[in-house]
GROMACS .gro file of C-alpha atoms in nm:
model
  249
    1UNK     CA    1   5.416   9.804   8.287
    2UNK     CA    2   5.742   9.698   8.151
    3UNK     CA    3   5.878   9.847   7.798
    4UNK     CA    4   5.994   9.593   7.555
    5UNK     CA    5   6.225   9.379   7.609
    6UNK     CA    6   6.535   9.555   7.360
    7UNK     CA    7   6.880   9.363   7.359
    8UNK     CA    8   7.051   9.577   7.136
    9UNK     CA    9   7.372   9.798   7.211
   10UNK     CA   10   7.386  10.195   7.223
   11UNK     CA   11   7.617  10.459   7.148
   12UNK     CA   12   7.565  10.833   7.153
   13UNK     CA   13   7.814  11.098   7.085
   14UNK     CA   14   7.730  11.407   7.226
   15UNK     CA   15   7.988  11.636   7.459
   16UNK     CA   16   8.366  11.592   7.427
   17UNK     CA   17   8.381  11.690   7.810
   18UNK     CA   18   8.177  11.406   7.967
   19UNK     CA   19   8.099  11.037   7.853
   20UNK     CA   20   7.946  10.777   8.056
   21UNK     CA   21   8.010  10.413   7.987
   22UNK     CA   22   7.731  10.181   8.146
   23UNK     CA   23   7.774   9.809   8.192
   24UNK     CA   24   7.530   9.557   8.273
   25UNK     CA   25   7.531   9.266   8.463
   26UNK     CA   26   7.544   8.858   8.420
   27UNK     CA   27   7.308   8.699   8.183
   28UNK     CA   28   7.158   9.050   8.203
   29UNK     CA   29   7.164   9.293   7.853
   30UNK     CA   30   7.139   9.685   7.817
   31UNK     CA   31   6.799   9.686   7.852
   32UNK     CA   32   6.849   9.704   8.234
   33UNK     CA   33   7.041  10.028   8.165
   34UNK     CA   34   6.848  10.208   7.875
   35UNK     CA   35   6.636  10.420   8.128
   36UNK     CA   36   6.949  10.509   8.246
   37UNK     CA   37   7.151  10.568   7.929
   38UNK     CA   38   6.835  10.793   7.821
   39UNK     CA   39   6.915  10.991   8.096
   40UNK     CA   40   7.248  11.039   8.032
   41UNK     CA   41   7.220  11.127   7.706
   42UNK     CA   42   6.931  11.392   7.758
   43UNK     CA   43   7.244  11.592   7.958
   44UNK     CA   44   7.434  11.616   7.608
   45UNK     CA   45   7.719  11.399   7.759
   46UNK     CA   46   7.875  11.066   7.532
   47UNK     CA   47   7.803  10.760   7.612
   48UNK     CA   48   7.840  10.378   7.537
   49UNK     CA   49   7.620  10.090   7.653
   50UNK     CA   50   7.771   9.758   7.505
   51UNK     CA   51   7.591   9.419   7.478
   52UNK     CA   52   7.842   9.146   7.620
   53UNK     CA   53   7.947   8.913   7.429
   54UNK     CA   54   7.704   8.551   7.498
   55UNK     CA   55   7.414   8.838   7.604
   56UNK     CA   56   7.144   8.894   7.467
   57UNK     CA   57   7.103   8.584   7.312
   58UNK     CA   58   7.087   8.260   7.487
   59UNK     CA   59   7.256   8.168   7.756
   60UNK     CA   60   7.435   7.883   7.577
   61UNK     CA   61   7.569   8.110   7.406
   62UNK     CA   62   7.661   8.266   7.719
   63UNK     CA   63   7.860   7.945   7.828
   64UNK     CA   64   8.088   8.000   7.530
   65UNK     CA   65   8.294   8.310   7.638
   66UNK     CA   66   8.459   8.351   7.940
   67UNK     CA   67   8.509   8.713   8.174
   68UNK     CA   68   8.791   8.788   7.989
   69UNK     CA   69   8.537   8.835   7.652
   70UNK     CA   70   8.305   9.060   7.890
   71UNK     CA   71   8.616   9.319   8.001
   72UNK     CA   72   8.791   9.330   7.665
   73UNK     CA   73   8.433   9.433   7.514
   74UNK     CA   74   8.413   9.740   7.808
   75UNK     CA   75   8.755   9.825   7.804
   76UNK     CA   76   8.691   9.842   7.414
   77UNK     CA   77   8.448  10.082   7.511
   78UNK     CA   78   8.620  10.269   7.746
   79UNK     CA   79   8.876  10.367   7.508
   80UNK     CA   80   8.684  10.460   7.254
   81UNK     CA   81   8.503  10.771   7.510
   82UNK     CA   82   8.858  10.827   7.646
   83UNK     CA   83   8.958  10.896   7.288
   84UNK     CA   84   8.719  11.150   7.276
   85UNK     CA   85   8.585  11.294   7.573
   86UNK     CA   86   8.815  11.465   7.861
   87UNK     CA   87   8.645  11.319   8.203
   88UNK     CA   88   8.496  10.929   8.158
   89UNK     CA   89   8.294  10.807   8.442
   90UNK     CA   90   8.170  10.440   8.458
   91UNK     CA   91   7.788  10.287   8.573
   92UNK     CA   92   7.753   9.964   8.681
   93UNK     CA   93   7.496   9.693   8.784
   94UNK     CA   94   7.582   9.441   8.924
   95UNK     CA   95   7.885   9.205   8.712
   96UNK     CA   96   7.821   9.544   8.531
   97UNK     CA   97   8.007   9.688   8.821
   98UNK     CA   98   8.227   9.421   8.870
   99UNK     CA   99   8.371   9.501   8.545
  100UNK     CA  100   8.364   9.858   8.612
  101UNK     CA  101   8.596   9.816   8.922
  102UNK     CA  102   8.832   9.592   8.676
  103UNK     CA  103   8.872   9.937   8.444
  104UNK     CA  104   8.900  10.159   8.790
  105UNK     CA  105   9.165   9.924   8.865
  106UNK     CA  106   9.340   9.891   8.540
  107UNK     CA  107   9.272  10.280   8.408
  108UNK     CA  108   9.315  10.465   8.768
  109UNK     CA  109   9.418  10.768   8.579
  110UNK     CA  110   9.166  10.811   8.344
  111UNK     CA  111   8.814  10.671   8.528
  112UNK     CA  112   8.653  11.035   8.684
  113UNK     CA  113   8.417  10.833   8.842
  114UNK     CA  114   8.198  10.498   8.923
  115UNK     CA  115   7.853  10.480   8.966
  116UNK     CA  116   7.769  10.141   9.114
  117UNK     CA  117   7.458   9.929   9.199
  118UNK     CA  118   7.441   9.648   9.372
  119UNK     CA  119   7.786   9.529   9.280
  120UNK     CA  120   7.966   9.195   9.311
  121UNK     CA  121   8.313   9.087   9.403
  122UNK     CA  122   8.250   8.761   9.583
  123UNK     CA  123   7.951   8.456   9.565
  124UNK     CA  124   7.969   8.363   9.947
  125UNK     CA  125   7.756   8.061   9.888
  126UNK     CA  126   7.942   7.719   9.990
  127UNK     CA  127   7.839   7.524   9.720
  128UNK     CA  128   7.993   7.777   9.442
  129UNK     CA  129   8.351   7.658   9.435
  130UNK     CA  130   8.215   7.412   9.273
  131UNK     CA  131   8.115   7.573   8.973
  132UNK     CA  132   8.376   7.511   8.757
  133UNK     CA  133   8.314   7.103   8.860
  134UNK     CA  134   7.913   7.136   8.800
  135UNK     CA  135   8.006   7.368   8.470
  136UNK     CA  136   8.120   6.983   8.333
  137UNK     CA  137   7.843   6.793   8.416
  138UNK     CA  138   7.541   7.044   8.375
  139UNK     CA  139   7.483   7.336   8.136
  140UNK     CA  140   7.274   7.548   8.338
  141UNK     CA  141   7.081   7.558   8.637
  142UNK     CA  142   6.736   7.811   8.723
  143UNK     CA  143   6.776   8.187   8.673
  144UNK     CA  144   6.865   8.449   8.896
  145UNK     CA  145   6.718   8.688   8.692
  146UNK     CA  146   6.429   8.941   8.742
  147UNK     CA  147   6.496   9.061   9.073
  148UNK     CA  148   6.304   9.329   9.086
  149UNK     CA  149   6.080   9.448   9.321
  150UNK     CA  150   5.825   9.676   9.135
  151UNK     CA  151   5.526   9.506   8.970
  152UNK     CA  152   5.519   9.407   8.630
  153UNK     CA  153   5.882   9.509   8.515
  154UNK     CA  154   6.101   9.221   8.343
  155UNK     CA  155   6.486   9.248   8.277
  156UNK     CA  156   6.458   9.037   8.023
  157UNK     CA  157   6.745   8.848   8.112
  158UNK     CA  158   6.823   8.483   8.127
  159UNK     CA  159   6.565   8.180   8.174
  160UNK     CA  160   6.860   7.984   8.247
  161UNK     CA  161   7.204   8.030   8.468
  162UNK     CA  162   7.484   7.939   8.243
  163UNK     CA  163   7.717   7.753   8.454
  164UNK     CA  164   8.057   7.757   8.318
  165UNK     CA  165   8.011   8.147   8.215
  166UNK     CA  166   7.927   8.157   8.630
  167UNK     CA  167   8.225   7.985   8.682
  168UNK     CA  168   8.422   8.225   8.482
  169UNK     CA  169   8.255   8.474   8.694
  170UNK     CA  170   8.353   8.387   8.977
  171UNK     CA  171   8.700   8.382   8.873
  172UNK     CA  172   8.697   8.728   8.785
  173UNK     CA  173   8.516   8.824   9.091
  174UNK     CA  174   8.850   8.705   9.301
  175UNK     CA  175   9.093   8.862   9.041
  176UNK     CA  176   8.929   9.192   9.130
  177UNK     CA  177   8.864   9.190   9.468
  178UNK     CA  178   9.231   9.113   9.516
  179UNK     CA  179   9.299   9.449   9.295
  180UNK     CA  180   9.051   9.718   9.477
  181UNK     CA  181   9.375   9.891   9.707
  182UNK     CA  182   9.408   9.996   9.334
  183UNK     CA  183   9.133  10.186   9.330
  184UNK     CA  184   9.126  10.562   9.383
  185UNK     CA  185   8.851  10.750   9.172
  186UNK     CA  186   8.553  10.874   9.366
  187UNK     CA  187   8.267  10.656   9.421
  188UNK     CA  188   7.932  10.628   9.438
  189UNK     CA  189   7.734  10.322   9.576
  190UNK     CA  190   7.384  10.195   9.579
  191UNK     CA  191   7.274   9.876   9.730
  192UNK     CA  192   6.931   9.734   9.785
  193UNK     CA  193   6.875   9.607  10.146
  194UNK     CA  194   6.675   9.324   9.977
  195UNK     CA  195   6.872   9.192   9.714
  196UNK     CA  196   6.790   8.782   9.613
  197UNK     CA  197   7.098   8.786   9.351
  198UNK     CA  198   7.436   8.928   9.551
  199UNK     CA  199   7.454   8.912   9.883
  200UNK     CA  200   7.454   9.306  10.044
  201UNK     CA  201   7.767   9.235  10.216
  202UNK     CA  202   7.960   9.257   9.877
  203UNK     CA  203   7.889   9.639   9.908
  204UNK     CA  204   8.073   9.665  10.251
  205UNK     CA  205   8.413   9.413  10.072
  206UNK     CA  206   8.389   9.692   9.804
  207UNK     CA  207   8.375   9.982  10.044
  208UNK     CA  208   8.640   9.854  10.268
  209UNK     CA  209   8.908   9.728   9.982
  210UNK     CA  210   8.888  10.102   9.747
  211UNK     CA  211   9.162  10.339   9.849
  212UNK     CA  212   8.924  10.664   9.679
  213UNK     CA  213   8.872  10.923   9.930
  214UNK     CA  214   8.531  11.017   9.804
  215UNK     CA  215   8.345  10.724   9.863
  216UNK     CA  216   7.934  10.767   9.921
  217UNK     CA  217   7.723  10.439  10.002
  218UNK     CA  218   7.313  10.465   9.912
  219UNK     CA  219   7.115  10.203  10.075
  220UNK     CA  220   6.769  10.115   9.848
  221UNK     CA  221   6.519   9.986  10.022
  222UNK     CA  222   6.267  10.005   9.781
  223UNK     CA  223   6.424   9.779   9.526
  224UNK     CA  224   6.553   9.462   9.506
  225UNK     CA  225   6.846   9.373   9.291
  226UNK     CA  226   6.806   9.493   8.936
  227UNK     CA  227   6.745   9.848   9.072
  228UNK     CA  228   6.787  10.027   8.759
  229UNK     CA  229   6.447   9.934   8.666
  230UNK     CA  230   6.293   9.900   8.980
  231UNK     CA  231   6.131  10.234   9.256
  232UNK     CA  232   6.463  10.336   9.308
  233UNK     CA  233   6.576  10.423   8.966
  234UNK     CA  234   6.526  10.746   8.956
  235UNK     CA  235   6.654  10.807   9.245
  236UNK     CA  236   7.007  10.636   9.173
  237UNK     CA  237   6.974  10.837   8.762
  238UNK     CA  238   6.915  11.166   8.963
  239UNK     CA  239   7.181  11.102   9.188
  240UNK     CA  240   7.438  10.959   8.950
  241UNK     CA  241   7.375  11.284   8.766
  242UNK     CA  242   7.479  11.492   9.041
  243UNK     CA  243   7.777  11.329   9.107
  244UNK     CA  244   7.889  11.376   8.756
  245UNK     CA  245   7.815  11.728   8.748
  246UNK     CA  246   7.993  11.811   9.128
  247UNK     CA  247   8.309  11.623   8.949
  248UNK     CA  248   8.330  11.809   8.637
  249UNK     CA  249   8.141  12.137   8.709
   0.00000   0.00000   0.00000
């Protein structure tokens, strides 16, 4: 059975050693990621779990800010646990990890760490360079939403696809797939062999474009996209928690 649907943001100071940013993905809010927030916050680290701005909401409202409003809101974030705590690692789901790439790539010296699942760089699909076209004649088109695999579980995300926020998104997808060389920190990678949303071979563009030298890929194939919520997530929590500890132990 699914828990209720809750939108709302989270932050939790607890140890000035570790804090754990998590970021979720398009259309998506941090209910995806509360399981996994709770878990990170029952091992006495800090952590953040931001609603991005147009989430949450609906997804006209969604069509009103742009990727740049999504990273200035983590990065925001970021800062805040860097401020405070001496190693910051970053989760991501999906855009969630998309954005957590972007800080990887932008704060190389201060990310310990990324945790991501099923992330995106790229929307391989022919007909999506036309997105920013389609954003001007149509609002939205069906959801991608609710990928998940186990029975009865909602993400709560979306009815609708918001297209000129997908446009935006795909913008930022190329701006940081062009960037990954810059990435160093070690990572951690789960994708779902079954995934309706983003296509698995964005795991292998990530894998191959990083420069880290601790790089570990997880295949799920128990899940489908929103994993976090689906027979895999305790799997990727328990795992994600061992790679924080082996890093800062």
């Amino acid at each position: 059975m699914s828990s209720p649907i809750d939108h709302s943001p989270a932050t939790h100071d607890g140890s000035a050693d570790v804090g754990v940013l998590l970021c979720h993905g398009f259309t998506g809010s941090p209910h995806s990621m509360r399981p996994w927030a709770e878990r990170v916050v029952a091992e006495g680290w800090s952590a953040r779990l931001p609603l991005l701005p147009g989430h949450g909401t609906h997804w006209r409202d969604a069509n009103r800010t742009t990727w740049q409003d999504w990273y200035a809101t983590v990065d925001a974030a970021f800062a805040d646990l860097a401020g405070r705590c001496e190693h910051v690692f970053v989760f991501g789901l999906s855009m969630g990890g998309t954005l957590a790439l972007r800080l990887a790539e932008e704060h190389a010296d201060r990310v310990a760490g990324l945790v991501l699942v099923n992330p995106a760089v790229a929307m391989l699909r022919w007909d999506t360079k036309f997105l920013p076209i389609l954003g001007r004649l149509v609002p939205s088109v069906p959801a991608i939403g609710n990928d998940i695999a186990k029975p009865g579980v909602l993400e709560g995300a979306y009815e609708r696809t918001p297209v000129r926020a997908a446009a935006s998104l795909r913008r930022f997808q190329m701006a940081v797939k062009a960037d990954l060389g810059k990435i160093t920190a070690p990572v951690r990678l789960y994708h779902s062999a079954n995934d309706h949303v983003v296509e698995p071979v964005n795991s292998a563009m990530v894998l191959q474009g990083i420069a880290s030298a601790d790089v570990e890929e997880i295949v799920l194939h128990d899940s489908y996209h929103v994993a976090t919520l689906d027979h895999d997530a305790e799997r990727i929590f328990d795992g994600s928690i061992d790679f924080v500890r082996s890093l800062t132990s």
